[in-house]
Amino acid sequence: MIATCELCGKSFETSQKRNLCEACSVAAEQRIYHPTHGVCCICGRTMPDARRGQKYCSQKCKRLSRSIINLRWHDKHPEYKPAPKIKKPKTRSFMAEVEDLGRKMGIGGYGQMMAMIKTRCQKSGLSVRSEFCHLKFVYEKEHGHD
Ligand SMILES: [Zn+2]
Ligand SMILES: [Zn+2]
């Protein structure tokens, strides 16, 4: 595919997703590993009022630095495969809640609890979630939680 270098604006051919052309990424890499105070490690622009330890002139350069470091690291470690992301539900899943309430109420696990909820649904015509919320509400009232 053809990408456009975010620094010099040149178009270049690349097989991976890259933000910078080869020349710019080599130059930037040199600056990242051998930083000069007051010079942006990525674009090489001078930063007259750079704070101590400031390496990048802008958020954009900071972001580019990450992609360069990543890319080089992966070049040197071709065997490395990122660990699969473990899915962490933000809120507890409905299934876990059903299971939990089932145990608290002494009905059983998820299966038994769902069977009980479904029986109630057939009578009430409400959805599984509504019946569950109702049961949970009643349980919590009875057991003094709020
Ligand atoms: Zn370039
Ligand atoms: Zn910069």
PDB file of C-alpha atoms and ligand atoms in Angstrom:
ATOM      1  CA  MET A   1       0.000   0.000   0.000  1.00  0.00           C
ATOM      2  CA  ILE A   2       0.991   3.609  -0.357  1.00  0.00           C
ATOM      3  CA  ALA A   3       1.344   5.669   2.797  1.00  0.00           C
ATOM      4  CA  THR A   4       2.161   9.307   3.312  1.00  0.00           C
ATOM      5  CA  CYS A   5       4.941  10.222   5.682  1.00  0.00           C
ATOM      6  CA  GLU A   6       3.581  12.347   8.480  1.00  0.00           C
ATOM      7  CA  LEU A   7       6.836  14.275   8.736  1.00  0.00           C
ATOM      8  CA  CYS A   8       8.066  15.032   5.254  1.00  0.00           C
ATOM      9  CA  GLY A   9       4.823  14.392   3.422  1.00  0.00           C
ATOM     10  CA  LYS A  10       6.394  12.045   0.900  1.00  0.00           C
ATOM     11  CA  SER A  11       4.438   9.051  -0.355  1.00  0.00           C
ATOM     12  CA  PHE A  12       6.076   5.711   0.044  1.00  0.00           C
ATOM     13  CA  GLU A  13       5.372   2.057  -0.561  1.00  0.00           C
ATOM     14  CA  THR A  14       4.962  -0.072   2.553  1.00  0.00           C
ATOM     15  CA  SER A  15       3.721  -3.503   3.482  1.00  0.00           C
ATOM     16  CA  GLN A  16       2.913  -2.643   7.083  1.00  0.00           C
ATOM     17  CA  LYS A  17       1.033   0.305   8.420  1.00  0.00           C
ATOM     18  CA  ARG A  18       3.640   3.025   8.870  1.00  0.00           C
ATOM     19  CA  ASN A  19       3.376   6.705   9.620  1.00  0.00           C
ATOM     20  CA  LEU A  20       6.853   7.655   8.497  1.00  0.00           C
ATOM     21  CA  CYS A  21       8.993   6.983   5.467  1.00  0.00           C
ATOM     22  CA  GLU A  22      12.177   5.012   5.951  1.00  0.00           C
ATOM     23  CA  ALA A  23      14.459   8.053   5.950  1.00  0.00           C
ATOM     24  CA  CYS A  24      12.350   9.887   8.542  1.00  0.00           C
ATOM     25  CA  SER A  25      11.979   6.886  10.798  1.00  0.00           C
ATOM     26  CA  VAL A  26      15.735   6.186  10.746  1.00  0.00           C
ATOM     27  CA  ALA A  27      16.491   9.823  11.549  1.00  0.00           C
ATOM     28  CA  ALA A  28      13.840   9.909  14.258  1.00  0.00           C
ATOM     29  CA  GLU A  29      15.090   6.689  15.746  1.00  0.00           C
ATOM     30  CA  GLN A  30      18.595   8.115  15.991  1.00  0.00           C
ATOM     31  CA  ARG A  31      17.221  11.106  17.856  1.00  0.00           C
ATOM     32  CA  ILE A  32      15.080   8.966  20.149  1.00  0.00           C
ATOM     33  CA  TYR A  33      18.082   6.943  21.277  1.00  0.00           C
ATOM     34  CA  HIS A  34      20.476   9.895  21.286  1.00  0.00           C
ATOM     35  CA  PRO A  35      18.313  12.817  22.322  1.00  0.00           C
ATOM     36  CA  THR A  36      19.606  16.364  22.294  1.00  0.00           C
ATOM     37  CA  HIS A  37      18.100  18.782  24.747  1.00  0.00           C
ATOM     38  CA  GLY A  38      15.940  21.325  23.001  1.00  0.00           C
ATOM     39  CA  VAL A  39      15.500  19.275  19.825  1.00  0.00           C
ATOM     40  CA  CYS A  40      12.348  17.286  19.104  1.00  0.00           C
ATOM     41  CA  CYS A  41      13.288  13.621  18.858  1.00  0.00           C
ATOM     42  CA  ILE A  42      10.855  13.035  16.058  1.00  0.00           C
ATOM     43  CA  CYS A  43      10.831  15.924  13.654  1.00  0.00           C
ATOM     44  CA  GLY A  44      14.174  17.441  14.701  1.00  0.00           C
ATOM     45  CA  ARG A  45      12.647  20.857  15.179  1.00  0.00           C
ATOM     46  CA  THR A  46      14.396  23.029  17.769  1.00  0.00           C
ATOM     47  CA  MET A  47      12.376  23.788  20.864  1.00  0.00           C
ATOM     48  CA  PRO A  48      13.803  27.011  22.338  1.00  0.00           C
ATOM     49  CA  ASP A  49      11.724  26.786  25.506  1.00  0.00           C
ATOM     50  CA  ALA A  50      11.882  23.047  26.095  1.00  0.00           C
ATOM     51  CA  ARG A  51      11.367  21.900  29.642  1.00  0.00           C
ATOM     52  CA  ARG A  52      13.904  19.553  31.187  1.00  0.00           C
ATOM     53  CA  GLY A  53      13.379  16.088  29.797  1.00  0.00           C
ATOM     54  CA  GLN A  54      10.952  17.266  27.145  1.00  0.00           C
ATOM     55  CA  LYS A  55      11.600  15.179  24.091  1.00  0.00           C
ATOM     56  CA  TYR A  56       8.807  16.021  21.733  1.00  0.00           C
ATOM     57  CA  CYS A  57       7.566  19.301  20.329  1.00  0.00           C
ATOM     58  CA  SER A  58       3.944  18.181  20.084  1.00  0.00           C
ATOM     59  CA  GLN A  59       1.432  15.468  20.880  1.00  0.00           C
ATOM     60  CA  LYS A  60       1.717  14.342  17.296  1.00  0.00           C
ATOM     61  CA  CYS A  61       5.447  13.739  17.644  1.00  0.00           C
ATOM     62  CA  LYS A  62       4.917  11.951  20.915  1.00  0.00           C
ATOM     63  CA  ARG A  63       2.421   9.660  19.246  1.00  0.00           C
ATOM     64  CA  LEU A  64       4.781   9.069  16.318  1.00  0.00           C
ATOM     65  CA  SER A  65       7.573   8.143  18.701  1.00  0.00           C
ATOM     66  CA  ARG A  66       5.474   5.364  20.108  1.00  0.00           C
ATOM     67  CA  SER A  67       4.799   3.894  16.707  1.00  0.00           C
ATOM     68  CA  ILE A  68       8.504   4.042  15.785  1.00  0.00           C
ATOM     69  CA  ILE A  69       9.581   2.350  18.998  1.00  0.00           C
ATOM     70  CA  ASN A  70       6.900  -0.297  18.570  1.00  0.00           C
ATOM     71  CA  LEU A  71       7.765  -0.964  14.977  1.00  0.00           C
ATOM     72  CA  ARG A  72      11.487  -1.337  15.664  1.00  0.00           C
ATOM     73  CA  TRP A  73      10.872  -3.516  18.633  1.00  0.00           C
ATOM     74  CA  HIS A  74       8.733  -5.846  16.564  1.00  0.00           C
ATOM     75  CA  ASP A  75      11.364  -5.889  13.806  1.00  0.00           C
ATOM     76  CA  LYS A  76      13.918  -7.121  16.306  1.00  0.00           C
ATOM     77  CA  HIS A  77      11.557  -9.575  17.949  1.00  0.00           C
ATOM     78  CA  PRO A  78       9.740 -11.231  15.055  1.00  0.00           C
ATOM     79  CA  GLU A  79       8.782 -14.161  17.274  1.00  0.00           C
ATOM     80  CA  TYR A  80       6.926 -11.884  19.611  1.00  0.00           C
ATOM     81  CA  LYS A  81       3.166 -12.109  19.425  1.00  0.00           C
ATOM     82  CA  PRO A  82       1.169  -9.765  21.561  1.00  0.00           C
ATOM     83  CA  ALA A  83      -0.650 -11.596  24.303  1.00  0.00           C
ATOM     84  CA  PRO A  84      -4.311 -12.051  23.513  1.00  0.00           C
ATOM     85  CA  LYS A  85      -6.349  -9.432  25.238  1.00  0.00           C
ATOM     86  CA  ILE A  86      -8.328 -10.792  28.091  1.00  0.00           C
ATOM     87  CA  LYS A  87     -11.846  -9.590  27.842  1.00  0.00           C
ATOM     88  CA  LYS A  88     -12.872  -7.949  31.026  1.00  0.00           C
ATOM     89  CA  PRO A  89     -16.508  -7.056  31.111  1.00  0.00           C
ATOM     90  CA  LYS A  90     -16.951  -3.496  32.304  1.00  0.00           C
ATOM     91  CA  THR A  91     -20.007  -4.370  34.291  1.00  0.00           C
ATOM     92  CA  ARG A  92     -20.747  -7.789  35.630  1.00  0.00           C
ATOM     93  CA  SER A  93     -22.472  -9.840  33.012  1.00  0.00           C
ATOM     94  CA  PHE A  94     -26.119 -10.621  33.291  1.00  0.00           C
ATOM     95  CA  MET A  95     -25.259 -14.310  33.409  1.00  0.00           C
ATOM     96  CA  ALA A  96     -22.991 -13.820  36.414  1.00  0.00           C
ATOM     97  CA  GLU A  97     -25.679 -11.820  38.176  1.00  0.00           C
ATOM     98  CA  VAL A  98     -28.287 -14.504  37.571  1.00  0.00           C
ATOM     99  CA  GLU A  99     -25.878 -17.121  38.842  1.00  0.00           C
ATOM    100  CA  ASP A 100     -25.037 -15.048  41.887  1.00  0.00           C
ATOM    101  CA  LEU A 101     -28.643 -14.383  42.844  1.00  0.00           C
ATOM    102  CA  GLY A 102     -29.516 -18.035  42.263  1.00  0.00           C
ATOM    103  CA  ARG A 103     -26.888 -19.050  44.784  1.00  0.00           C
ATOM    104  CA  LYS A 104     -27.904 -16.409  47.298  1.00  0.00           C
ATOM    105  CA  MET A 105     -31.526 -17.461  47.073  1.00  0.00           C
ATOM    106  CA  GLY A 106     -30.515 -21.111  47.394  1.00  0.00           C
ATOM    107  CA  ILE A 107     -32.102 -21.998  44.053  1.00  0.00           C
ATOM    108  CA  GLY A 108     -28.929 -23.236  42.407  1.00  0.00           C
ATOM    109  CA  GLY A 109     -26.675 -22.116  39.577  1.00  0.00           C
ATOM    110  CA  TYR A 110     -27.415 -20.262  36.395  1.00  0.00           C
ATOM    111  CA  GLY A 111     -29.456 -23.060  34.841  1.00  0.00           C
ATOM    112  CA  GLN A 112     -31.878 -23.513  37.731  1.00  0.00           C
ATOM    113  CA  MET A 113     -32.204 -19.795  38.242  1.00  0.00           C
ATOM    114  CA  MET A 114     -32.969 -19.200  34.555  1.00  0.00           C
ATOM    115  CA  ALA A 115     -35.554 -21.985  34.580  1.00  0.00           C
ATOM    116  CA  MET A 116     -37.238 -20.341  37.561  1.00  0.00           C
ATOM    117  CA  ILE A 117     -37.139 -16.915  35.924  1.00  0.00           C
ATOM    118  CA  LYS A 118     -38.567 -18.286  32.672  1.00  0.00           C
ATOM    119  CA  THR A 119     -41.435 -19.928  34.472  1.00  0.00           C
ATOM    120  CA  ARG A 120     -42.231 -16.587  36.049  1.00  0.00           C
ATOM    121  CA  CYS A 121     -41.966 -14.895  32.644  1.00  0.00           C
ATOM    122  CA  GLN A 122     -44.555 -17.239  31.198  1.00  0.00           C
ATOM    123  CA  LYS A 123     -46.974 -16.273  33.923  1.00  0.00           C
ATOM    124  CA  SER A 124     -46.241 -12.571  33.970  1.00  0.00           C
ATOM    125  CA  GLY A 125     -45.483 -11.973  30.289  1.00  0.00           C
ATOM    126  CA  LEU A 126     -42.484  -9.876  31.353  1.00  0.00           C
ATOM    127  CA  SER A 127     -38.972 -10.212  29.951  1.00  0.00           C
ATOM    128  CA  VAL A 128     -36.274 -12.297  31.583  1.00  0.00           C
ATOM    129  CA  ARG A 129     -34.448  -9.169  32.608  1.00  0.00           C
ATOM    130  CA  SER A 130     -37.530  -7.620  34.182  1.00  0.00           C
ATOM    131  CA  GLU A 131     -38.275 -10.751  36.139  1.00  0.00           C
ATOM    132  CA  PHE A 132     -34.677 -10.953  37.221  1.00  0.00           C
ATOM    133  CA  CYS A 133     -34.641  -7.334  38.354  1.00  0.00           C
ATOM    134  CA  HIS A 134     -37.830  -7.906  40.256  1.00  0.00           C
ATOM    135  CA  LEU A 135     -36.455 -10.986  42.008  1.00  0.00           C
ATOM    136  CA  LYS A 136     -33.236  -9.211  42.834  1.00  0.00           C
ATOM    137  CA  PHE A 137     -35.123  -6.238  44.189  1.00  0.00           C
ATOM    138  CA  VAL A 138     -37.297  -8.426  46.395  1.00  0.00           C
ATOM    139  CA  TYR A 139     -34.324 -10.445  47.587  1.00  0.00           C
ATOM    140  CA  GLU A 140     -32.334  -7.358  48.477  1.00  0.00           C
ATOM    141  CA  LYS A 141     -35.261  -5.809  50.317  1.00  0.00           C
ATOM    142  CA  GLU A 142     -35.790  -8.957  52.301  1.00  0.00           C
ATOM    143  CA  HIS A 143     -32.140  -9.246  53.173  1.00  0.00           C
ATOM    144  CA  GLY A 144     -31.632  -5.650  54.094  1.00  0.00           C
ATOM    145  CA  HIS A 145     -29.299  -4.571  51.301  1.00  0.00           C
ATOM    146  CA  ASP A 146     -30.123  -1.459  49.450  1.00  0.00           C
TER     147      ASP A 146
HETATM  148 ZN    ZN B   1       9.474  11.200   5.662  1.00  0.00          ZN
HETATM  149 ZN    ZN B   2       8.367  17.335  16.673  1.00  0.00          ZN
END
